[in-house]
Structure formats: structure tokens, C-alpha cells
Amino acid sequence: MPYLNEAETLGICIEKAQKSLRELDIAGEVIIADNCSTDGSQDIATRMGTRVVPIVAKGYGSALMGGILAARGVYIIMGDADDSYNFSNLGKAGRSASSSPATGKHDLGSRIS
């Protein structure tokens, strides 16, 4: 999850993502790509057991790519930390994915609702 100063919604997003991983019996991690937040949201993410990756290069794209590159898994599910993506419905994302030559990882583009 790339983010910048999303303390108000970050915890909700993390909770939904973690719950979906448990319910779908997926061994995964939730990565928070912090783009230099100043609202203490890093503490929320750490308390909730996520891995916070500091991204010093400014911008949404930098945070997104930094999080993807830091991921340890083969498949990536990305969503913003403003609760505009429904992490409760990860099962609807399906099984099809494409391979990214830039990262060697797989991604699926879908705005799940």
C-alpha cells in the first residue's frame, strides 16, 4: 500500500487486507510504502504487524514501485491506503496475473469493489 499521511484510513485498510489473507488462507505480507508521512501513520502500520518500507523519492509512483520492489512474494495485490480499494474482497481479484519484466513479479490490475 503506497501512502502519504493516511493515518485516518490506514488501519482500516490494513485490517481488511490481513483479514482477507487469513480468510483465503494465503501466506502473504502487507507492505506499507511510506512516502515520508508526518502524521504518525508509520506507528499505526508497525503496531498492526506490517512491514513499513520508507520511500524517500517523492511521488505516488515512487511509493508504488518501492513497495513492489520490496515485496518478497511472487504475486502483488496493490491498493491505496485511503480505503478506496476494498481489501475485504481480495478473493474477487481472481487467479489470472501477468508477469512484469521490470520486477520479475506478477500483478493483476483490477479495482476490486
CSV table of N, CA, C and O in Angstrom, one decimal:
chain,number,residue,atom,x,y,z
A,1,MET,N,0.8,-1.2,0.0
A,1,MET,CA,0.0,0.0,0.0
A,1,MET,C,0.9,1.2,0.0
A,1,MET,O,1.6,1.5,1.0
A,2,PRO,N,0.9,2.0,-1.1
A,2,PRO,CA,1.6,3.2,-1.1
A,2,PRO,C,0.8,4.3,-0.3
A,2,PRO,O,-0.4,4.2,-0.4
A,3,TYR,N,1.4,5.1,0.5
A,3,TYR,CA,0.7,6.1,1.2
A,3,TYR,C,1.5,7.3,1.6
A,3,TYR,O,2.7,7.2,1.7
A,4,LEU,N,0.8,8.4,1.9
A,4,LEU,CA,1.4,9.6,2.4
A,4,LEU,C,0.3,10.2,3.3
A,4,LEU,O,-0.7,10.6,2.9
A,5,ASN,N,0.6,10.2,4.6
A,5,ASN,CA,-0.3,10.8,5.6
A,5,ASN,C,-1.7,10.3,5.5
A,5,ASN,O,-2.7,11.1,5.3
A,6,GLU,N,-1.8,9.0,5.7
A,6,GLU,CA,-3.2,8.4,5.6
A,6,GLU,C,-3.5,7.8,7.0
A,6,GLU,O,-4.2,6.7,7.1
A,7,ALA,N,-3.2,8.4,8.1
A,7,ALA,CA,-3.4,7.9,9.4
A,7,ALA,C,-4.9,7.6,9.7
A,7,ALA,O,-5.3,6.7,10.4
A,8,GLU,N,-5.8,8.4,9.1
A,8,GLU,CA,-7.2,8.2,9.3
A,8,GLU,C,-7.8,6.9,8.7
A,8,GLU,O,-8.7,6.3,9.3
A,9,THR,N,-7.2,6.4,7.6
A,9,THR,CA,-7.8,5.2,7.0
A,9,THR,C,-6.8,4.1,6.9
A,9,THR,O,-7.2,3.0,6.6
A,10,LEU,N,-5.5,4.3,7.2
A,10,LEU,CA,-4.5,3.2,7.0
A,10,LEU,C,-4.9,2.0,7.8
A,10,LEU,O,-4.8,0.9,7.3
A,11,GLY,N,-5.2,2.1,9.1
A,11,GLY,CA,-5.6,1.0,10.0
A,11,GLY,C,-6.7,0.2,9.4
A,11,GLY,O,-6.7,-1.1,9.5
A,12,ILE,N,-7.7,0.8,8.9
A,12,ILE,CA,-8.9,0.1,8.3
A,12,ILE,C,-8.4,-0.7,7.1
A,12,ILE,O,-8.8,-1.9,7.0
A,13,CYS,N,-7.6,-0.1,6.3
A,13,CYS,CA,-7.1,-0.9,5.1
A,13,CYS,C,-6.2,-2.1,5.5
A,13,CYS,O,-6.4,-3.2,4.9
A,14,ILE,N,-5.4,-1.9,6.4
A,14,ILE,CA,-4.5,-3.0,6.9
A,14,ILE,C,-5.4,-4.1,7.5
A,14,ILE,O,-5.2,-5.3,7.2
A,15,GLU,N,-6.3,-3.7,8.3
A,15,GLU,CA,-7.2,-4.7,8.9
A,15,GLU,C,-7.9,-5.5,7.9
A,15,GLU,O,-8.0,-6.8,8.0
A,16,LYS,N,-8.5,-4.9,6.9
A,16,LYS,CA,-9.2,-5.6,5.8
A,16,LYS,C,-8.3,-6.5,5.0
A,16,LYS,O,-8.6,-7.7,4.7
A,17,ALA,N,-7.1,-6.0,4.7
A,17,ALA,CA,-6.1,-6.9,3.9
A,17,ALA,C,-5.7,-8.1,4.7
A,17,ALA,O,-5.7,-9.2,4.2
A,18,GLN,N,-5.4,-7.9,6.0
A,18,GLN,CA,-4.9,-9.0,6.9
A,18,GLN,C,-6.1,-10.0,7.0
A,18,GLN,O,-5.8,-11.2,7.0
A,19,LYS,N,-7.3,-9.5,7.2
A,19,LYS,CA,-8.4,-10.4,7.4
A,19,LYS,C,-8.6,-11.3,6.1
A,19,LYS,O,-8.9,-12.5,6.2
A,20,SER,N,-8.5,-10.6,4.9
A,20,SER,CA,-8.7,-11.3,3.7
A,20,SER,C,-7.6,-12.4,3.5
A,20,SER,O,-7.9,-13.5,3.1
A,21,LEU,N,-6.4,-12.1,3.8
A,21,LEU,CA,-5.3,-13.1,3.7
A,21,LEU,C,-5.6,-14.3,4.6
A,21,LEU,O,-5.5,-15.5,4.2
A,22,ARG,N,-6.1,-14.0,5.8
A,22,ARG,CA,-6.5,-15.1,6.7
A,22,ARG,C,-7.6,-16.0,6.2
A,22,ARG,O,-7.6,-17.2,6.1
A,23,GLU,N,-8.7,-15.3,5.8
A,23,GLU,CA,-9.9,-16.0,5.3
A,23,GLU,C,-9.6,-16.8,4.0
A,23,GLU,O,-10.2,-17.9,3.8
A,24,LEU,N,-8.7,-16.3,3.2
A,24,LEU,CA,-8.4,-17.0,1.9
A,24,LEU,C,-7.2,-18.0,2.1
A,24,LEU,O,-6.8,-18.7,1.2
A,25,ASP,N,-6.7,-18.1,3.4
A,25,ASP,CA,-5.6,-19.0,3.7
A,25,ASP,C,-4.4,-18.7,2.8
A,25,ASP,O,-3.8,-19.7,2.2
A,26,ILE,N,-4.1,-17.5,2.7
A,26,ILE,CA,-2.9,-17.1,1.8
A,26,ILE,C,-1.8,-16.6,2.7
A,26,ILE,O,-2.0,-15.8,3.6
A,27,ALA,N,-0.6,-17.2,2.5
A,27,ALA,CA,0.5,-16.8,3.3
A,27,ALA,C,1.1,-15.6,2.6
A,27,ALA,O,1.6,-15.7,1.5
A,28,GLY,N,0.9,-14.4,3.1
A,28,GLY,CA,1.3,-13.2,2.5
A,28,GLY,C,1.7,-12.2,3.5
A,28,GLY,O,1.6,-12.4,4.7
A,29,GLU,N,2.1,-11.1,3.0
A,29,GLU,CA,2.5,-10.0,3.9
A,29,GLU,C,1.9,-8.7,3.4
A,29,GLU,O,1.5,-8.6,2.2
A,30,VAL,N,1.7,-7.8,4.3
A,30,VAL,CA,1.1,-6.5,4.0
A,30,VAL,C,2.3,-5.5,4.1
A,30,VAL,O,2.9,-5.4,5.1
A,31,ILE,N,2.6,-4.9,3.0
A,31,ILE,CA,3.7,-3.9,2.9
A,31,ILE,C,3.1,-2.5,2.8
A,31,ILE,O,2.3,-2.2,2.0
A,32,ILE,N,3.7,-1.6,3.6
A,32,ILE,CA,3.2,-0.2,3.6
A,32,ILE,C,4.4,0.6,3.1
A,32,ILE,O,5.5,0.7,3.7
A,33,ALA,N,4.2,1.2,1.9
A,33,ALA,CA,5.3,2.0,1.3
A,33,ALA,C,5.1,3.5,1.7
A,33,ALA,O,4.2,4.1,1.1
A,34,ASP,N,5.8,3.9,2.7
A,34,ASP,CA,5.7,5.2,3.3
A,34,ASP,C,6.4,6.3,2.5
A,34,ASP,O,7.7,6.2,2.4
A,35,ASN,N,5.7,7.2,2.0
A,35,ASN,CA,6.3,8.3,1.2
A,35,ASN,C,6.6,9.6,2.0
A,35,ASN,O,6.2,10.7,1.7
A,36,CYS,N,7.3,9.4,3.2
A,36,CYS,CA,7.7,10.5,4.1
A,36,CYS,C,6.5,11.1,4.8
A,36,CYS,O,6.4,12.3,4.9
A,37,SER,N,5.6,10.2,5.4
A,37,SER,CA,4.5,10.7,6.1
A,37,SER,C,4.9,11.4,7.4
A,37,SER,O,6.0,11.1,8.0
A,38,THR,N,4.1,12.4,7.8
A,38,THR,CA,4.5,13.2,9.0
A,38,THR,C,3.3,13.1,10.1
A,38,THR,O,3.4,13.8,11.1
A,39,ASP,N,2.3,12.2,9.8
A,39,ASP,CA,1.2,12.1,10.7
A,39,ASP,C,1.2,10.9,11.7
A,39,ASP,O,0.2,10.6,12.3
A,40,GLY,N,2.3,10.2,11.8
A,40,GLY,CA,2.4,9.1,12.7
A,40,GLY,C,1.9,7.8,12.1
A,40,GLY,O,1.7,6.8,12.9
A,41,SER,N,1.5,7.8,10.9
A,41,SER,CA,0.9,6.6,10.3
A,41,SER,C,1.8,5.4,10.3
A,41,SER,O,1.4,4.2,10.4
A,42,GLN,N,3.1,5.7,10.3
A,42,GLN,CA,4.1,4.6,10.4
A,42,GLN,C,3.9,3.8,11.6
A,42,GLN,O,4.1,2.5,11.6
A,43,ASP,N,3.6,4.4,12.8
A,43,ASP,CA,3.4,3.8,14.0
A,43,ASP,C,2.2,2.9,14.0
A,43,ASP,O,2.2,1.8,14.5
A,44,ILE,N,1.1,3.3,13.3
A,44,ILE,CA,-0.1,2.5,13.2
A,44,ILE,C,0.3,1.2,12.4
A,44,ILE,O,-0.1,0.1,12.8
A,45,ALA,N,1.0,1.4,11.3
A,45,ALA,CA,1.3,0.2,10.5
A,45,ALA,C,2.2,-0.8,11.2
A,45,ALA,O,2.0,-2.0,11.2
A,46,THR,N,3.2,-0.3,12.0
A,46,THR,CA,4.1,-1.1,12.7
A,46,THR,C,3.3,-1.9,13.8
A,46,THR,O,3.5,-3.1,14.0
A,47,ARG,N,2.5,-1.2,14.5
A,47,ARG,CA,1.7,-1.8,15.6
A,47,ARG,C,0.8,-2.9,15.0
A,47,ARG,O,0.5,-3.9,15.7
A,48,MET,N,0.4,-2.8,13.8
A,48,MET,CA,-0.5,-3.8,13.2
A,48,MET,C,0.2,-4.9,12.5
A,48,MET,O,-0.4,-5.8,11.9
A,49,GLY,N,1.5,-4.9,12.7
A,49,GLY,CA,2.3,-6.0,12.2
A,49,GLY,C,2.7,-6.0,10.7
A,49,GLY,O,3.0,-7.0,10.1
A,50,THR,N,2.6,-4.8,10.1
A,50,THR,CA,3.0,-4.8,8.7
A,50,THR,C,4.5,-4.4,8.6
A,50,THR,O,5.1,-3.9,9.5
A,51,ARG,N,5.0,-4.5,7.4
A,51,ARG,CA,6.4,-4.1,7.1
A,51,ARG,C,6.3,-2.7,6.5
A,51,ARG,O,5.7,-2.6,5.4
A,52,VAL,N,6.9,-1.8,7.1
A,52,VAL,CA,6.9,-0.4,6.6
A,52,VAL,C,8.2,-0.2,5.8
A,52,VAL,O,9.3,-0.4,6.4
A,53,VAL,N,8.1,0.2,4.6
A,53,VAL,CA,9.2,0.5,3.7
A,53,VAL,C,9.3,2.0,3.5
A,53,VAL,O,8.4,2.5,2.8
A,54,PRO,N,10.3,2.6,4.0
A,54,PRO,CA,10.5,4.1,3.7
A,54,PRO,C,10.8,4.3,2.3
A,54,PRO,O,11.8,3.7,1.8
A,55,ILE,N,10.1,5.2,1.6
A,55,ILE,CA,10.4,5.6,0.3
A,55,ILE,C,10.7,7.1,0.3
A,55,ILE,O,9.9,7.9,0.5
A,56,VAL,N,12.0,7.4,0.0
A,56,VAL,CA,12.4,8.8,0.1
A,56,VAL,C,12.2,9.6,-1.2
A,56,VAL,O,12.0,10.8,-1.1
A,57,ALA,N,12.1,8.9,-2.3
A,57,ALA,CA,11.8,9.6,-3.6
A,57,ALA,C,10.3,10.0,-3.5
A,57,ALA,O,9.5,9.2,-3.3
A,58,LYS,N,10.0,11.3,-3.7
A,58,LYS,CA,8.7,11.8,-3.6
A,58,LYS,C,7.8,11.3,-4.7
A,58,LYS,O,8.3,11.1,-5.8
A,59,GLY,N,6.5,11.1,-4.5
A,59,GLY,CA,5.6,10.8,-5.5
A,59,GLY,C,4.9,9.5,-5.4
A,59,GLY,O,5.5,8.5,-4.9
A,60,TYR,N,3.7,9.4,-5.8
A,60,TYR,CA,2.9,8.2,-5.8
A,60,TYR,C,3.6,7.0,-6.5
A,60,TYR,O,3.7,5.9,-6.0
A,61,GLY,N,4.1,7.3,-7.7
A,61,GLY,CA,4.7,6.3,-8.5
A,61,GLY,C,6.0,5.7,-7.8
A,61,GLY,O,6.2,4.5,-7.8
A,62,SER,N,6.7,6.5,-7.1
A,62,SER,CA,7.9,6.1,-6.4
A,62,SER,C,7.5,5.2,-5.2
A,62,SER,O,8.1,4.2,-5.0
A,63,ALA,N,6.4,5.6,-4.5
A,63,ALA,CA,6.0,4.8,-3.4
A,63,ALA,C,5.4,3.4,-3.9
A,63,ALA,O,5.7,2.4,-3.3
A,64,LEU,N,4.7,3.5,-5.0
A,64,LEU,CA,4.2,2.2,-5.5
A,64,LEU,C,5.3,1.3,-6.0
A,64,LEU,O,5.3,0.1,-5.6
A,65,MET,N,6.2,1.8,-6.7
A,65,MET,CA,7.3,0.9,-7.2
A,65,MET,C,8.2,0.5,-6.1
A,65,MET,O,8.7,-0.7,-6.0
A,66,GLY,N,8.4,1.3,-5.1
A,66,GLY,CA,9.3,1.0,-4.0
A,66,GLY,C,8.7,-0.2,-3.2
A,66,GLY,O,9.3,-1.1,-2.7
A,67,GLY,N,7.3,-0.1,-3.0
A,67,GLY,CA,6.6,-1.2,-2.3
A,67,GLY,C,6.7,-2.5,-3.1
A,67,GLY,O,6.9,-3.6,-2.5
A,68,ILE,N,6.5,-2.4,-4.4
A,68,ILE,CA,6.5,-3.6,-5.2
A,68,ILE,C,7.9,-4.3,-5.2
A,68,ILE,O,8.1,-5.5,-5.1
A,69,LEU,N,8.9,-3.4,-5.3
A,69,LEU,CA,10.3,-3.9,-5.3
A,69,LEU,C,10.7,-4.5,-4.0
A,69,LEU,O,11.5,-5.5,-3.9
A,70,ALA,N,10.1,-4.1,-2.9
A,70,ALA,CA,10.4,-4.6,-1.6
A,70,ALA,C,9.6,-5.9,-1.3
A,70,ALA,O,10.0,-6.6,-0.3
A,71,ALA,N,8.6,-6.2,-2.0
A,71,ALA,CA,7.8,-7.4,-1.8
A,71,ALA,C,8.6,-8.6,-1.9
A,71,ALA,O,9.5,-8.7,-2.8
A,72,ARG,N,8.4,-9.6,-1.1
A,72,ARG,CA,9.1,-10.9,-1.1
A,72,ARG,C,8.4,-11.9,-1.8
A,72,ARG,O,8.9,-13.0,-2.2
A,73,GLY,N,7.1,-11.7,-2.1
A,73,GLY,CA,6.3,-12.7,-2.7
A,73,GLY,C,6.4,-12.7,-4.2
A,73,GLY,O,7.0,-11.9,-4.8
A,74,VAL,N,5.6,-13.6,-4.9
A,74,VAL,CA,5.6,-13.7,-6.3
A,74,VAL,C,4.4,-12.9,-6.9
A,74,VAL,O,4.6,-12.2,-7.9
A,75,TYR,N,3.3,-12.9,-6.1
A,75,TYR,CA,2.2,-12.1,-6.6
A,75,TYR,C,2.0,-10.9,-5.7
A,75,TYR,O,2.2,-10.9,-4.5
A,76,ILE,N,1.5,-9.8,-6.4
A,76,ILE,CA,1.4,-8.5,-5.7
A,76,ILE,C,-0.1,-8.1,-5.9
A,76,ILE,O,-0.6,-8.1,-7.0
A,77,ILE,N,-0.7,-7.7,-4.8
A,77,ILE,CA,-2.0,-7.0,-4.8
A,77,ILE,C,-1.8,-5.6,-4.2
A,77,ILE,O,-1.4,-5.5,-3.1
A,78,MET,N,-2.1,-4.6,-5.0
A,78,MET,CA,-1.8,-3.2,-4.6
A,78,MET,C,-3.1,-2.5,-4.5
A,78,MET,O,-4.1,-2.7,-5.2
A,79,GLY,N,-3.2,-1.7,-3.5
A,79,GLY,CA,-4.3,-0.8,-3.3
A,79,GLY,C,-3.9,0.4,-2.4
A,79,GLY,O,-3.0,0.3,-1.7
A,80,ASP,N,-4.6,1.5,-2.6
A,80,ASP,CA,-4.3,2.7,-1.9
A,80,ASP,C,-4.7,2.6,-0.4
A,80,ASP,O,-5.6,1.8,-0.1
A,81,ALA,N,-4.1,3.3,0.4
A,81,ALA,CA,-4.4,3.3,1.8
A,81,ALA,C,-5.5,4.3,2.2
A,81,ALA,O,-5.6,4.6,3.4
A,82,ASP,N,-6.2,4.8,1.3
A,82,ASP,CA,-7.3,5.8,1.6
A,82,ASP,C,-8.6,5.1,1.6
A,82,ASP,O,-9.7,5.7,1.7
A,83,ASP,N,-8.7,3.8,1.6
A,83,ASP,CA,-9.9,2.9,1.7
A,83,ASP,C,-10.7,3.0,0.4
A,83,ASP,O,-11.9,2.8,0.5
A,84,SER,N,-10.1,3.4,-0.7
A,84,SER,CA,-10.9,3.4,-2.0
A,84,SER,C,-10.8,2.1,-2.6
A,84,SER,O,-11.6,1.8,-3.6
A,85,TYR,N,-9.9,1.2,-2.2
A,85,TYR,CA,-9.9,-0.2,-2.7
A,85,TYR,C,-10.5,-1.1,-1.5
A,85,TYR,O,-10.1,-0.9,-0.4
A,86,ASN,N,-11.3,-2.0,-1.9
A,86,ASN,CA,-12.0,-2.9,-0.9
A,86,ASN,C,-11.1,-4.1,-0.7
A,86,ASN,O,-11.3,-5.1,-1.3
A,87,PHE,N,-10.2,-4.0,0.3
A,87,PHE,CA,-9.4,-5.2,0.6
A,87,PHE,C,-10.1,-6.4,1.2
A,87,PHE,O,-9.6,-7.5,1.3
A,88,SER,N,-11.4,-6.2,1.5
A,88,SER,CA,-12.3,-7.2,2.0
A,88,SER,C,-12.6,-8.2,0.9
A,88,SER,O,-13.1,-9.3,1.2
A,89,ASN,N,-12.5,-7.8,-0.3
A,89,ASN,CA,-12.9,-8.6,-1.5
A,89,ASN,C,-11.7,-9.1,-2.3
A,89,ASN,O,-11.8,-9.3,-3.5
A,90,LEU,N,-10.6,-9.5,-1.6
A,90,LEU,CA,-9.4,-9.9,-2.4
A,90,LEU,C,-9.7,-11.2,-3.2
A,90,LEU,O,-9.1,-11.4,-4.2
A,91,GLY,N,-10.6,-12.0,-2.7
A,91,GLY,CA,-10.9,-13.3,-3.4
A,91,GLY,C,-11.5,-13.0,-4.8
A,91,GLY,O,-11.4,-13.8,-5.7
A,92,LYS,N,-12.1,-11.8,-5.0
A,92,LYS,CA,-12.7,-11.5,-6.3
A,92,LYS,C,-11.7,-11.1,-7.3
A,92,LYS,O,-11.9,-11.0,-8.5
A,93,ALA,N,-10.4,-10.9,-6.9
A,93,ALA,CA,-9.4,-10.5,-7.8
A,93,ALA,C,-9.1,-11.6,-8.8
A,93,ALA,O,-8.5,-11.3,-9.8
A,94,GLY,N,-9.4,-12.8,-8.5
A,94,GLY,CA,-9.2,-13.9,-9.5
A,94,GLY,C,-7.8,-14.5,-9.4
A,94,GLY,O,-7.0,-14.1,-8.6
A,95,ARG,N,-7.6,-15.4,-10.3
A,95,ARG,CA,-6.3,-16.1,-10.3
A,95,ARG,C,-5.4,-15.7,-11.5
A,95,ARG,O,-4.3,-16.1,-11.6
A,96,SER,N,-5.9,-14.9,-12.5
A,96,SER,CA,-5.1,-14.5,-13.6
A,96,SER,C,-4.2,-13.4,-13.2
A,96,SER,O,-4.5,-12.5,-12.5
A,97,ALA,N,-3.0,-13.5,-13.7
A,97,ALA,CA,-2.0,-12.4,-13.4
A,97,ALA,C,-1.0,-12.3,-14.6
A,97,ALA,O,-0.9,-13.3,-15.4
A,98,SER,N,-0.4,-11.2,-14.7
A,98,SER,CA,0.6,-11.0,-15.7
A,98,SER,C,2.0,-10.9,-15.1
A,98,SER,O,2.1,-10.5,-13.9
A,99,SER,N,3.0,-11.2,-15.8
A,99,SER,CA,4.4,-11.1,-15.3
A,99,SER,C,5.0,-9.7,-15.7
A,99,SER,O,4.8,-9.3,-16.9
A,100,SER,N,5.7,-9.1,-14.8
A,100,SER,CA,6.3,-7.8,-15.1
A,100,SER,C,7.8,-8.0,-15.4
A,100,SER,O,8.5,-8.5,-14.5
A,101,PRO,N,8.3,-7.7,-16.6
A,101,PRO,CA,9.7,-7.9,-16.8
A,101,PRO,C,10.5,-6.9,-16.0
A,101,PRO,O,11.7,-7.2,-15.7
A,102,ALA,N,10.0,-5.8,-15.5
A,102,ALA,CA,10.7,-4.9,-14.7
A,102,ALA,C,11.1,-5.4,-13.3
A,102,ALA,O,12.1,-5.1,-12.8
A,103,THR,N,10.1,-6.2,-12.8
A,103,THR,CA,10.3,-6.6,-11.4
A,103,THR,C,10.4,-8.2,-11.3
A,103,THR,O,10.9,-8.7,-10.2
A,104,GLY,N,10.0,-8.9,-12.3
A,104,GLY,CA,10.0,-10.3,-12.2
A,104,GLY,C,8.9,-10.9,-11.4
A,104,GLY,O,8.9,-12.0,-11.0
A,105,LYS,N,8.0,-10.0,-11.0
A,105,LYS,CA,6.8,-10.4,-10.2
A,105,LYS,C,5.6,-10.4,-11.0
A,105,LYS,O,5.6,-10.0,-12.1
A,106,HIS,N,4.5,-10.9,-10.4
A,106,HIS,CA,3.2,-10.9,-11.1
A,106,HIS,C,2.3,-9.9,-10.5
A,106,HIS,O,2.2,-9.7,-9.4
A,107,ASP,N,1.4,-9.4,-11.4
A,107,ASP,CA,0.4,-8.4,-10.9
A,107,ASP,C,-0.9,-8.6,-11.7
A,107,ASP,O,-0.9,-9.2,-12.7
A,108,LEU,N,-1.9,-8.1,-11.1
A,108,LEU,CA,-3.2,-8.2,-11.7
A,108,LEU,C,-3.9,-6.8,-11.5
A,108,LEU,O,-4.0,-6.3,-10.4
A,109,GLY,N,-4.2,-6.2,-12.6
A,109,GLY,CA,-4.8,-4.9,-12.5
A,109,GLY,C,-6.3,-5.0,-12.4
A,109,GLY,O,-7.0,-5.4,-13.3
A,110,SER,N,-6.9,-4.6,-11.2
A,110,SER,CA,-8.3,-4.7,-11.0
A,110,SER,C,-8.7,-3.8,-9.9
A,110,SER,O,-8.1,-3.8,-8.8
A,111,ARG,N,-9.7,-3.0,-10.0
A,111,ARG,CA,-10.2,-2.1,-8.9
A,111,ARG,C,-11.3,-2.9,-8.3
A,111,ARG,O,-12.5,-2.7,-8.7
A,112,ILE,N,-11.0,-3.7,-7.3
A,112,ILE,CA,-12.0,-4.6,-6.7
A,112,ILE,C,-12.9,-3.7,-5.9
A,112,ILE,O,-12.6,-2.8,-5.3
A,113,SER,N,-14.2,-4.1,-5.9
A,113,SER,CA,-15.2,-3.4,-5.1
A,113,SER,C,-16.1,-4.3,-4.4
A,113,SER,O,-16.1,-5.5,-4.6
